[in-house]
CSV table of C-alpha atoms and ligand atoms in Angstrom, one decimal:
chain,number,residue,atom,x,y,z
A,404,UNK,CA,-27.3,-45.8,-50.0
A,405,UNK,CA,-24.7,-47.4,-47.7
A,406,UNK,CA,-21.4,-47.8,-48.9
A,407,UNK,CA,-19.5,-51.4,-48.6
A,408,UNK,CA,-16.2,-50.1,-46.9
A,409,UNK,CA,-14.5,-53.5,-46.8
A,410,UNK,CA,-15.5,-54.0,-50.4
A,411,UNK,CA,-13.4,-51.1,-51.2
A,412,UNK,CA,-10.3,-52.3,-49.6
A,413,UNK,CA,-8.0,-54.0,-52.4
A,414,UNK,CA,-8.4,-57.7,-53.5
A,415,UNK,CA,-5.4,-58.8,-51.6
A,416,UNK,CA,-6.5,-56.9,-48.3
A,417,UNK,CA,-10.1,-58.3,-48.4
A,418,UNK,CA,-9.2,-61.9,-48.3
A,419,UNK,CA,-6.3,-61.4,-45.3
A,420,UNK,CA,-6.8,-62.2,-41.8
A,421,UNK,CA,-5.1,-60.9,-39.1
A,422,UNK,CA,-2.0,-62.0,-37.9
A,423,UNK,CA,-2.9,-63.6,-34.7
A,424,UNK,CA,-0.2,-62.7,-31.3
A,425,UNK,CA,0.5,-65.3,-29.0
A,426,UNK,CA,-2.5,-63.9,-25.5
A,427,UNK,CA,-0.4,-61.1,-23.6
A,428,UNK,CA,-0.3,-61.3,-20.1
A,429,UNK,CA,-2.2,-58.9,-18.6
A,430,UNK,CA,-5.3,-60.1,-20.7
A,431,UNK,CA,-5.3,-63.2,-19.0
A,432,UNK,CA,-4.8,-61.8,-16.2
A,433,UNK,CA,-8.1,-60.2,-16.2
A,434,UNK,CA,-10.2,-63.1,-17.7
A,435,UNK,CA,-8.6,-65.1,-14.4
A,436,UNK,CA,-8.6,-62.9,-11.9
A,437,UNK,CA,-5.2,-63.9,-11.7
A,438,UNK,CA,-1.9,-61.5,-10.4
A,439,UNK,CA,0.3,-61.2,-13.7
A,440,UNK,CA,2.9,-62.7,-12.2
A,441,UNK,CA,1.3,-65.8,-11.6
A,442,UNK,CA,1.1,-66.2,-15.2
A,443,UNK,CA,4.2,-67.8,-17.5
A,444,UNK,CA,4.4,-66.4,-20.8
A,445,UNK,CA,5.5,-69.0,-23.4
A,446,UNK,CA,3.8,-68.0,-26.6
A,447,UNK,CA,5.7,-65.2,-28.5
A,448,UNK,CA,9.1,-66.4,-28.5
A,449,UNK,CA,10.5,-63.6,-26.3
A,450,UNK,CA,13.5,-64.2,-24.5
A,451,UNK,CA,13.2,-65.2,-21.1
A,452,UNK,CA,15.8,-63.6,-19.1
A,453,UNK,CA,14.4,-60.2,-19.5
A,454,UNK,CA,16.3,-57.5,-21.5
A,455,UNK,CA,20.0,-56.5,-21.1
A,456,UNK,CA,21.1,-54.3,-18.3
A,457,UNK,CA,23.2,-52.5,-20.6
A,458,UNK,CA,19.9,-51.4,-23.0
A,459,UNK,CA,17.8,-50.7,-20.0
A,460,UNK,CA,20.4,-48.1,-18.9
A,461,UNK,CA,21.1,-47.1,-22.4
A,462,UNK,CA,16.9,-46.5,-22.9
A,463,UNK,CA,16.7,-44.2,-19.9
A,464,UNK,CA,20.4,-42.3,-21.3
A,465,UNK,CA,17.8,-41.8,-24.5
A,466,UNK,CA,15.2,-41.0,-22.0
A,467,UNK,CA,16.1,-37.3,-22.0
A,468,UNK,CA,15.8,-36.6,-25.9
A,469,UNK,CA,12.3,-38.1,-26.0
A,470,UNK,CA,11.2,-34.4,-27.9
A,471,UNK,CA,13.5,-35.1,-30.8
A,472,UNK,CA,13.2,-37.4,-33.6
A,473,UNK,CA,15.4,-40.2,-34.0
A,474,UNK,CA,18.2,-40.6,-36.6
A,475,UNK,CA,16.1,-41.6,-39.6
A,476,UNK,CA,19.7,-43.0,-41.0
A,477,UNK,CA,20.5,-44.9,-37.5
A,478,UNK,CA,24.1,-44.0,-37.8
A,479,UNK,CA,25.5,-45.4,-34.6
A,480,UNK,CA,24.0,-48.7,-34.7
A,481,UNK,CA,24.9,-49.0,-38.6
A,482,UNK,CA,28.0,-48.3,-37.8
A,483,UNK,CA,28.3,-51.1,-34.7
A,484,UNK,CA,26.6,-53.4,-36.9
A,485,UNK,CA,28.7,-53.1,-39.9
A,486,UNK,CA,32.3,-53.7,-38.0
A,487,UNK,CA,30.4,-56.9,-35.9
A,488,UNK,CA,29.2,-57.9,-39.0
A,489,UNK,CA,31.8,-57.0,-41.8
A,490,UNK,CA,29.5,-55.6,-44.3
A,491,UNK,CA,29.1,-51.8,-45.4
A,492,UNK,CA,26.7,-49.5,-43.4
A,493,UNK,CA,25.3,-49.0,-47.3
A,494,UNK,CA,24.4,-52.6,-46.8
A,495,UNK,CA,21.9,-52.2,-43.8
A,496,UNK,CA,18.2,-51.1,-43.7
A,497,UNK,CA,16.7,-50.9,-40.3
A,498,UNK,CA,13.0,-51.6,-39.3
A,499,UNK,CA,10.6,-51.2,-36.7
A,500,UNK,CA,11.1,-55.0,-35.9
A,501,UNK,CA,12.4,-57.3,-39.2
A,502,UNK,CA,8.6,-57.8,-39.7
A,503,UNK,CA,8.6,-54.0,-41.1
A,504,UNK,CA,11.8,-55.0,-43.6
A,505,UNK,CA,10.0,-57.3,-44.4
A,506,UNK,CA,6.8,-55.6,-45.7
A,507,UNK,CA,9.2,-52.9,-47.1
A,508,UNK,CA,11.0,-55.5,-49.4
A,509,UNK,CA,7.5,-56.7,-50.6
A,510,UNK,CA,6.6,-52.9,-51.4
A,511,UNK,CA,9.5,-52.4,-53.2
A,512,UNK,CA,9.9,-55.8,-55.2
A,513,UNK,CA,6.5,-57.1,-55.6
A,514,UNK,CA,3.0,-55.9,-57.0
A,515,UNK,CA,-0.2,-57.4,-58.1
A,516,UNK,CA,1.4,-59.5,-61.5
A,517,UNK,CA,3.5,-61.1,-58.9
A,518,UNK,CA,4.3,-64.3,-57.7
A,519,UNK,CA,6.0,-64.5,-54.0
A,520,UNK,CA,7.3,-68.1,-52.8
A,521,UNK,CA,7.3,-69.2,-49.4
A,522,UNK,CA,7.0,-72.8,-48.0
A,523,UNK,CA,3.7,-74.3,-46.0
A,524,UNK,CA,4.3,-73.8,-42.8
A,525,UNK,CA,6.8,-70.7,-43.2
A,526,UNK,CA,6.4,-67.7,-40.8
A,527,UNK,CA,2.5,-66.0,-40.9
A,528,UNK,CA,4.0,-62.8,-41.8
A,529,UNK,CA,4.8,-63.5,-45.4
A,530,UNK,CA,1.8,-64.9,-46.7
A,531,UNK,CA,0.5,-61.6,-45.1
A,532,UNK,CA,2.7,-59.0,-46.8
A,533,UNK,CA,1.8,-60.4,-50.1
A,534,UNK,CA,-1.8,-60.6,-49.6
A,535,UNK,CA,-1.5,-56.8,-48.9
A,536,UNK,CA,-0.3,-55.7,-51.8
A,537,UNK,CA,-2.2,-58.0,-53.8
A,538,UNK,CA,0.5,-60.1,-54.7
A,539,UNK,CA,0.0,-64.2,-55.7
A,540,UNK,CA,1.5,-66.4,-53.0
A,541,UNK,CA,2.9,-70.0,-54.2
A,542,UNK,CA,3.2,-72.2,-51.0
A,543,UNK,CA,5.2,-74.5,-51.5
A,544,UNK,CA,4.1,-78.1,-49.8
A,545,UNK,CA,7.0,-78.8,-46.8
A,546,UNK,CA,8.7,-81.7,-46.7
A,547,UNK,CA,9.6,-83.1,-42.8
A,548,UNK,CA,7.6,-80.1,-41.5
A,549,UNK,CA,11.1,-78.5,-42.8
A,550,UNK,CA,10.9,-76.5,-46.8
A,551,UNK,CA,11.3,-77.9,-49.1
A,552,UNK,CA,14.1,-76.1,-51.2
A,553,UNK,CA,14.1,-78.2,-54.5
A,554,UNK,CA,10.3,-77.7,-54.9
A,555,UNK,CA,10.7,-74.1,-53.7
A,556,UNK,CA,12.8,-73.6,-56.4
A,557,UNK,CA,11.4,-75.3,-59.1
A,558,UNK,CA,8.5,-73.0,-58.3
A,559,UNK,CA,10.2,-69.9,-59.0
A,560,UNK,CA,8.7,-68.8,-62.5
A,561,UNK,CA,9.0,-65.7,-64.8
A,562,UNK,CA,6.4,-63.8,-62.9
A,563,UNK,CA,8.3,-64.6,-59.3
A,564,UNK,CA,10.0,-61.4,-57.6
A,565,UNK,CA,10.5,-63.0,-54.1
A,566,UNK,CA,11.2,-66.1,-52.3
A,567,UNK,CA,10.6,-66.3,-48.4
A,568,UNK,CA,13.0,-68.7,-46.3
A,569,UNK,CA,13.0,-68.7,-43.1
A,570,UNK,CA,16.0,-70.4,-41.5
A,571,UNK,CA,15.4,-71.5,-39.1
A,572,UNK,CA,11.8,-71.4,-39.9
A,573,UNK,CA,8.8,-70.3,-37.1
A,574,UNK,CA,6.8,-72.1,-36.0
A,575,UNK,CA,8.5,-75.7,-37.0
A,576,UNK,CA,12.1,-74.7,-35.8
A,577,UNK,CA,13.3,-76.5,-38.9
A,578,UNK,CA,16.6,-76.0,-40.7
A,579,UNK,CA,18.6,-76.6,-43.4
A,580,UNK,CA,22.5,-76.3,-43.5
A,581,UNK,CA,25.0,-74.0,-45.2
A,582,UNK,CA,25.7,-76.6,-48.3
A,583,UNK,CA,21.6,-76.7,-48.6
A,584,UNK,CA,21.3,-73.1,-48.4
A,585,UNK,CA,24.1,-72.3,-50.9
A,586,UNK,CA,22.6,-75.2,-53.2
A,587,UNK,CA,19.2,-73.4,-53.5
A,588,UNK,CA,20.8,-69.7,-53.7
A,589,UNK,CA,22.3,-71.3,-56.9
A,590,UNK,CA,19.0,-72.6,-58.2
A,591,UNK,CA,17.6,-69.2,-58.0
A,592,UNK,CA,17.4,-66.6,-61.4
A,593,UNK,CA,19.9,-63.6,-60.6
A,594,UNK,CA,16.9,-61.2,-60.6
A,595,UNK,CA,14.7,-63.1,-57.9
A,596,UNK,CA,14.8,-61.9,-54.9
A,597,UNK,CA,15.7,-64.6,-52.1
A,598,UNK,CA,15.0,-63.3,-48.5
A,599,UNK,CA,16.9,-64.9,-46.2
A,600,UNK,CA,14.9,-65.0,-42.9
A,601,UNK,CA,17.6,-65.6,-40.2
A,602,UNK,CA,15.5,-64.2,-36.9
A,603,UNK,CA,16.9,-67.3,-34.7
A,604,UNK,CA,20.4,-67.6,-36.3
A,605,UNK,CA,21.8,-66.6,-33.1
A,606,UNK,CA,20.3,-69.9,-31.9
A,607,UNK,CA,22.0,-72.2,-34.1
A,608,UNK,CA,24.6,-74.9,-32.5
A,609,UNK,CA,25.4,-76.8,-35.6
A,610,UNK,CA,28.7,-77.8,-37.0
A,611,UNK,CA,27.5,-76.6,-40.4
A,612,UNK,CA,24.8,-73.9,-39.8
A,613,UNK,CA,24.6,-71.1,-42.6
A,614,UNK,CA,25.8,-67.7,-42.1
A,615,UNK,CA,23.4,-65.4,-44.8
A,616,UNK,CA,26.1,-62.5,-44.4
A,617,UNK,CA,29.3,-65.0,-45.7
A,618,UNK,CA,26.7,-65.4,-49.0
A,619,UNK,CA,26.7,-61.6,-49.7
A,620,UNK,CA,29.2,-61.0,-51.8
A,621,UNK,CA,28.4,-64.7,-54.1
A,622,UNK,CA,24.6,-64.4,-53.9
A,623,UNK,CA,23.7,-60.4,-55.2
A,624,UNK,CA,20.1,-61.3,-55.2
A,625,UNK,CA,20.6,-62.2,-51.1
A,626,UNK,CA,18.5,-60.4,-48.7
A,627,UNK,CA,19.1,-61.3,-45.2
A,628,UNK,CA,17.0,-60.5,-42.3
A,629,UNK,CA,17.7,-60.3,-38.8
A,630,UNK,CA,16.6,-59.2,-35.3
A,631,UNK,CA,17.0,-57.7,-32.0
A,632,UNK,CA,13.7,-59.3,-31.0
A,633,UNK,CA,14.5,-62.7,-30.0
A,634,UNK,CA,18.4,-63.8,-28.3
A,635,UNK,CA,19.3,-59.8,-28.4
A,636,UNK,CA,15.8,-59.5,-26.1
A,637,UNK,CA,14.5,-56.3,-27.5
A,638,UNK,CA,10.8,-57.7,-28.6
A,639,UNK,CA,9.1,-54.6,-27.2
A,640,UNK,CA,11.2,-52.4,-28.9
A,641,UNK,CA,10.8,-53.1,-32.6
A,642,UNK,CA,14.4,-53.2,-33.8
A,643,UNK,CA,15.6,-55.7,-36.8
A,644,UNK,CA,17.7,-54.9,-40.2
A,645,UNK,CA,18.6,-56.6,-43.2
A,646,UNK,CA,21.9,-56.8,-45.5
A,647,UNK,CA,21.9,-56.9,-48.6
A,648,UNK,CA,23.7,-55.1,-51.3
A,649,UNK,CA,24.4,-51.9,-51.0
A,650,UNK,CA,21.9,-51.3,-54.2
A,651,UNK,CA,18.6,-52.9,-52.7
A,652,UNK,CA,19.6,-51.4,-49.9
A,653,UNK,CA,19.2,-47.9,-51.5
A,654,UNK,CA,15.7,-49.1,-52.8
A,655,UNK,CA,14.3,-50.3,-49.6
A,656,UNK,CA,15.6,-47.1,-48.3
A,657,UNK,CA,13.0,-44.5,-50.1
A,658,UNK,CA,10.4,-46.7,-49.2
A,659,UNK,CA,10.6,-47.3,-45.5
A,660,UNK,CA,9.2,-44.5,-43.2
A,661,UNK,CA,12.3,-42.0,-42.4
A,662,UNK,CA,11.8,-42.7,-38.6
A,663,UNK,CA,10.9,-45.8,-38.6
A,664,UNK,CA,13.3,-46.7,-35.9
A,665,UNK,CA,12.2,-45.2,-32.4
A,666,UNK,CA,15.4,-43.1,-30.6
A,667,UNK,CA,15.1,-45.3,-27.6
A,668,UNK,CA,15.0,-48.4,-29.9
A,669,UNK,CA,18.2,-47.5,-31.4
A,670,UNK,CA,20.0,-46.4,-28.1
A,671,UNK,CA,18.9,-49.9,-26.8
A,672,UNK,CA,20.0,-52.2,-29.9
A,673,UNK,CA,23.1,-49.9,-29.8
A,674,UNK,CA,24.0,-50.6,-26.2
A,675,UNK,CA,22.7,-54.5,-26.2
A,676,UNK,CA,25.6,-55.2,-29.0
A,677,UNK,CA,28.5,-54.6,-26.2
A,678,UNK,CA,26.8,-57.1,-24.1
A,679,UNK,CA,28.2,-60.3,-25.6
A,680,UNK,CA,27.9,-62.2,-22.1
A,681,UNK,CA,23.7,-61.4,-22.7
A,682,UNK,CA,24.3,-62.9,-25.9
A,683,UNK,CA,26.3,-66.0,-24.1
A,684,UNK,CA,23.2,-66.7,-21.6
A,685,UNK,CA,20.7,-66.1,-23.5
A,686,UNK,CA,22.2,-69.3,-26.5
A,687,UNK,CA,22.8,-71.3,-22.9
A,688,UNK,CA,19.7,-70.9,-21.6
A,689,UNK,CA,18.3,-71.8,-24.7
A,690,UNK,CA,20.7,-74.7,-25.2
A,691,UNK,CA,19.8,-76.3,-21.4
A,692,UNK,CA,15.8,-75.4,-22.1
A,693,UNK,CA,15.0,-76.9,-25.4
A,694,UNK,CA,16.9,-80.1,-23.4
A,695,UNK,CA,14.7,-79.7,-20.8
A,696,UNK,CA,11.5,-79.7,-22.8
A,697,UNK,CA,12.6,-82.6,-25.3
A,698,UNK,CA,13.5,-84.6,-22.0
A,699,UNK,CA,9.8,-84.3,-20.6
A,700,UNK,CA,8.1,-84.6,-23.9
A,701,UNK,CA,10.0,-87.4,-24.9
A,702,UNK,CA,8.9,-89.2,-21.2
A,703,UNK,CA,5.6,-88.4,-21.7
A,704,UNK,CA,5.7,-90.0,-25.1
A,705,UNK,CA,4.8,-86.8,-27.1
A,706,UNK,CA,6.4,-86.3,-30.5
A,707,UNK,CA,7.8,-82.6,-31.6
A,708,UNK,CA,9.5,-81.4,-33.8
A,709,UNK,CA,13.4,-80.7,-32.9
A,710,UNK,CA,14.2,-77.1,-33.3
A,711,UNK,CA,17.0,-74.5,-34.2
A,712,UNK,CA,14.9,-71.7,-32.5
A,713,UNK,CA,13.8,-70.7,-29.0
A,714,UNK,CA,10.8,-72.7,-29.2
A,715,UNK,CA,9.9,-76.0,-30.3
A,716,UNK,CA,6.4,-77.8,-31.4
A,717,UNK,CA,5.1,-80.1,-29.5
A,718,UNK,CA,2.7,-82.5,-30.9
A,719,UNK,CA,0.0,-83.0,-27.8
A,720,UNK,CA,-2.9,-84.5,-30.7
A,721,UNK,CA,-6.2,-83.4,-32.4
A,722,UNK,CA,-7.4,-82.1,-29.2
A,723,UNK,CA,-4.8,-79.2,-29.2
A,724,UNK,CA,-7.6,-76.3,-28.4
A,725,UNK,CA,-8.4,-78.0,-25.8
A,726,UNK,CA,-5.0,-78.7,-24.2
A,727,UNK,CA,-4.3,-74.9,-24.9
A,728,UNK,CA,-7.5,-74.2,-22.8
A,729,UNK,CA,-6.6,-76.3,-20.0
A,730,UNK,CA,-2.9,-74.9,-19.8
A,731,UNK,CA,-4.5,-71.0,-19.6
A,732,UNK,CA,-6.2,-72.0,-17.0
A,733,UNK,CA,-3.3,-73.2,-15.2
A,734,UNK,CA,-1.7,-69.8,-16.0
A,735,UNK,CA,0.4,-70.8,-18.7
A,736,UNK,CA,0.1,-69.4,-22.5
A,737,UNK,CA,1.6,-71.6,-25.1
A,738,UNK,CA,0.5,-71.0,-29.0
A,739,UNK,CA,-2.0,-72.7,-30.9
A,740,UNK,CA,-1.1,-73.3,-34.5
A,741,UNK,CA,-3.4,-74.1,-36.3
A,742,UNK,CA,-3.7,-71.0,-38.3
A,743,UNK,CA,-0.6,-72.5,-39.7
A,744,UNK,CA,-2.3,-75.7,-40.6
A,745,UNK,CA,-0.9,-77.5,-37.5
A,746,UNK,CA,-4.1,-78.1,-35.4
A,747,UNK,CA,-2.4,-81.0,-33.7
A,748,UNK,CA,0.7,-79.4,-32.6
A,749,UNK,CA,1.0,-76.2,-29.8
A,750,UNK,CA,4.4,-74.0,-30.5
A,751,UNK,CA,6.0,-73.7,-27.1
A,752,UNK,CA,8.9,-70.7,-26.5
A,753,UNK,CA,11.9,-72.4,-24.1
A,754,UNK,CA,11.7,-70.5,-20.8
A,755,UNK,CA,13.9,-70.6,-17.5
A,756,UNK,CA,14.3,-73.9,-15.9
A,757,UNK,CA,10.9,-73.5,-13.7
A,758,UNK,CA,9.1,-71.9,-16.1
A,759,UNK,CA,9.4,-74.6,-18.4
A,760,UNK,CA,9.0,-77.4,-15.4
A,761,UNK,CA,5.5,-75.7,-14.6
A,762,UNK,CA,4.5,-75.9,-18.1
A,763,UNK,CA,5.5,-79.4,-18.3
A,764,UNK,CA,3.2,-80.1,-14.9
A,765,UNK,CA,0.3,-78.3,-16.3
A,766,UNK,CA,0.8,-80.0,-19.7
A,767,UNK,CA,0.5,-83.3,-18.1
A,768,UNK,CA,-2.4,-82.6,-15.7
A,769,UNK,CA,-4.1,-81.1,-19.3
A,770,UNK,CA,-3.2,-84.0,-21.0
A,771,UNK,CA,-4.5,-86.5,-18.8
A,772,UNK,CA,-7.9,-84.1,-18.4
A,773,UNK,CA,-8.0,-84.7,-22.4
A,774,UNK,CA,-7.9,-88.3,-21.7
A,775,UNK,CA,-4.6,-88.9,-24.0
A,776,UNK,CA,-2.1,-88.8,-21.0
A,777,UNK,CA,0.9,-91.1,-21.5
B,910,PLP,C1,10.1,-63.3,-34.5
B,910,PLP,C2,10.4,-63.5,-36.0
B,910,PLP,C3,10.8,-62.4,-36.7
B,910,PLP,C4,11.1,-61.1,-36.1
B,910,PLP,O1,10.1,-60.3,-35.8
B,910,PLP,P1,10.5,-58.8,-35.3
B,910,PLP,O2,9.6,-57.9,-36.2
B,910,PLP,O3,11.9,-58.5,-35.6
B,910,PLP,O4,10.2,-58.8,-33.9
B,910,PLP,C5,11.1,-62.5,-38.1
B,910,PLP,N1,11.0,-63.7,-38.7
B,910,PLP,C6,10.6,-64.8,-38.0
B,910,PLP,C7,10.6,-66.1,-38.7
B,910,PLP,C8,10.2,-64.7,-36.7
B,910,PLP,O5,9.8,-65.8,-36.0
């Protein structure tokens, strides 16, 4: 008798699919024949310049201790993070990358008689971690591609342990403001959970953008995530955190893995916080890119989406796949998002100036091959 392995797996599990990376480089490399470093990488949201010198050198210092474990409390970058940050170091859990807070603050707070809320549209990752522990997702419809924080709240029920908002959100670069943000903290039962999602915050350039860490102290039900992946440039390392009070903090705590936190990974975050002028380009890089792109889409009469992140979505029409198809094959990977119910639009990360100007060339020559050319 053969045994139906998948039809053991719990219910939640079962019904997940993966979540889907933006096509790495060298594998394209190899289905083109092409030298990797023909190839532009705009698909993952990684930051362009390349990582700081000050991590590279503090990775190879960590280089020589590769035999022992890591500090399963992280104390030195606890410690840098708390005096940049002004919270306690009782306040801060650290993850291998926010995405494995994230999954340990479903763990700890959800189970299978819960609801979780997130918005349509919200970050892949959320829907996933509540899947896997068999938890009921409520999506919430979005409103302007943006969530919508009323109906997100007036979804919030007795059986709701979590809420999910990404600000700014991935992949629709939306954003709501601090008075917004505040509003809907209020909304929100003392003993729901609200994760506040804040990978891009570095980003931000508004007059009135929210700061999750000024909300601690009012909001004791605030969890807010954060990362080394995207303007700190550690995406290969796996380094994010979240604050929160010093009381989830001890929960989450027990249930993430004791070294979750590679050593090098921690010598590198450690180091990459001293490098403010990294921190400087990367936001001006961003700034000038995001112009760039909005300039060409808006001559080539394409509609997106205006973002808060490194990326922005680009409406290029139902023929999306396609369009995707034809930029890989001018060496350029992009990200398809339909998985995220947005067949029509392709998430774009903001590169260097001619990274960004050879996507805009192939995009036109793929556009005008899908007979929709401006
Ligand atoms: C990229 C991203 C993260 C961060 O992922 P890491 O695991 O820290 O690399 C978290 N949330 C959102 C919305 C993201 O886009």
């Amino acid at each position: 008798m053969s045994i139906d392995y998948q039809g053991l797996a719990v219910k939640g599990v079962q019904a997940l699919s993966p979540y889907q990376p933006g096509k790495p480089i060298s594998e394209l490399a190899r289905e083109l024949g092409l030298n990797p470093s023909e190839i532009i990488k705009l698909a993952s949201n990684e930051n362009p310049l390349g990582p700081s010198e000050k991590a590279v050198a503090a990775v190879e210092h960590a280089l020589t201790d590769l035999c022992l474990y890591p500090d399963g409390n992280g104390f030195e970058l606890k410690q840098k993070l708390s005096a940049r940050l002004g919270v306690g170091a009782d306040q801060i859990t650290l993850g291998n990358g926010s995405n494995d807070v994230l999954e340990v603050i479903a763990r700890c707070f959800a189970g299978s008689d819960s609801e979780v809320v997130f918005s349509q549209y919200a970050f892949a990752v959320y829907p996933l971690v509540t899947q896997a522990i068999g938890a009921t997702p409520v999506t919430v419809p979005a409103k302007d591609w943006g969530h919508d924080l009323d109906a997100m709240a007036a979804a919030v029920t007795e059986h709701t342990r979590l809420v999910f908002v990404a600000n700014p959100n991935n992949p629709t670069g939306t954003v709501h403001d601090a008075d917004a943000i505040e509003a809907f903290l209020g909304k929100i039962p003392e003993d729901v959970l609200v994760v506040l999602d804040e990978a891009y915050c570095e980003y931000m350039t508004g007059k009135k953008d929210p700061d999750g860490v000024a909300l601690l102290n009012r909001f004791p039900n605030l969890i807010v995530c954060r990362t080394f992946s995207k303007a700190w440039g550690l995406a290969g390392l796996r380094v994010g955190y979240s604050l929160s009070s010093p009381a989830i903090a001890d929960i989450l705590n027990r249930v993430r893995q004791p070294f979750n936190v590679s050593s090098v990974a921690l010598a590198a975050a450690t180091a990459v916080l001293d490098d403010e002028d990294y921190l400087q380009r990367s936001r001006a890089a961003n700034a000038a890119g995001l112009k760039q792109l909005e300039e060409a889409f808006d001559q080539m009469g394409l509609r997106y989406i205006p973002s808060s992140g490194n990326f922005i979505a680009v409406e290029v029409g139902p023929q999306a796949m396609g369009v995707y198809q034809a930029l890989l094959a001018h060496g350029v990977i992009v990200r398809p998002i339909a998985g995220y119910g947005m067949p029509n639009h392709l998430r774009v990360t903001v590169g260097l100036p001619a990274e960004n100007e050879h996507f805009i060339d192939a995009l036109s020559k793929a556009l005008a091959a899908a007979g929709q050319g401006a």
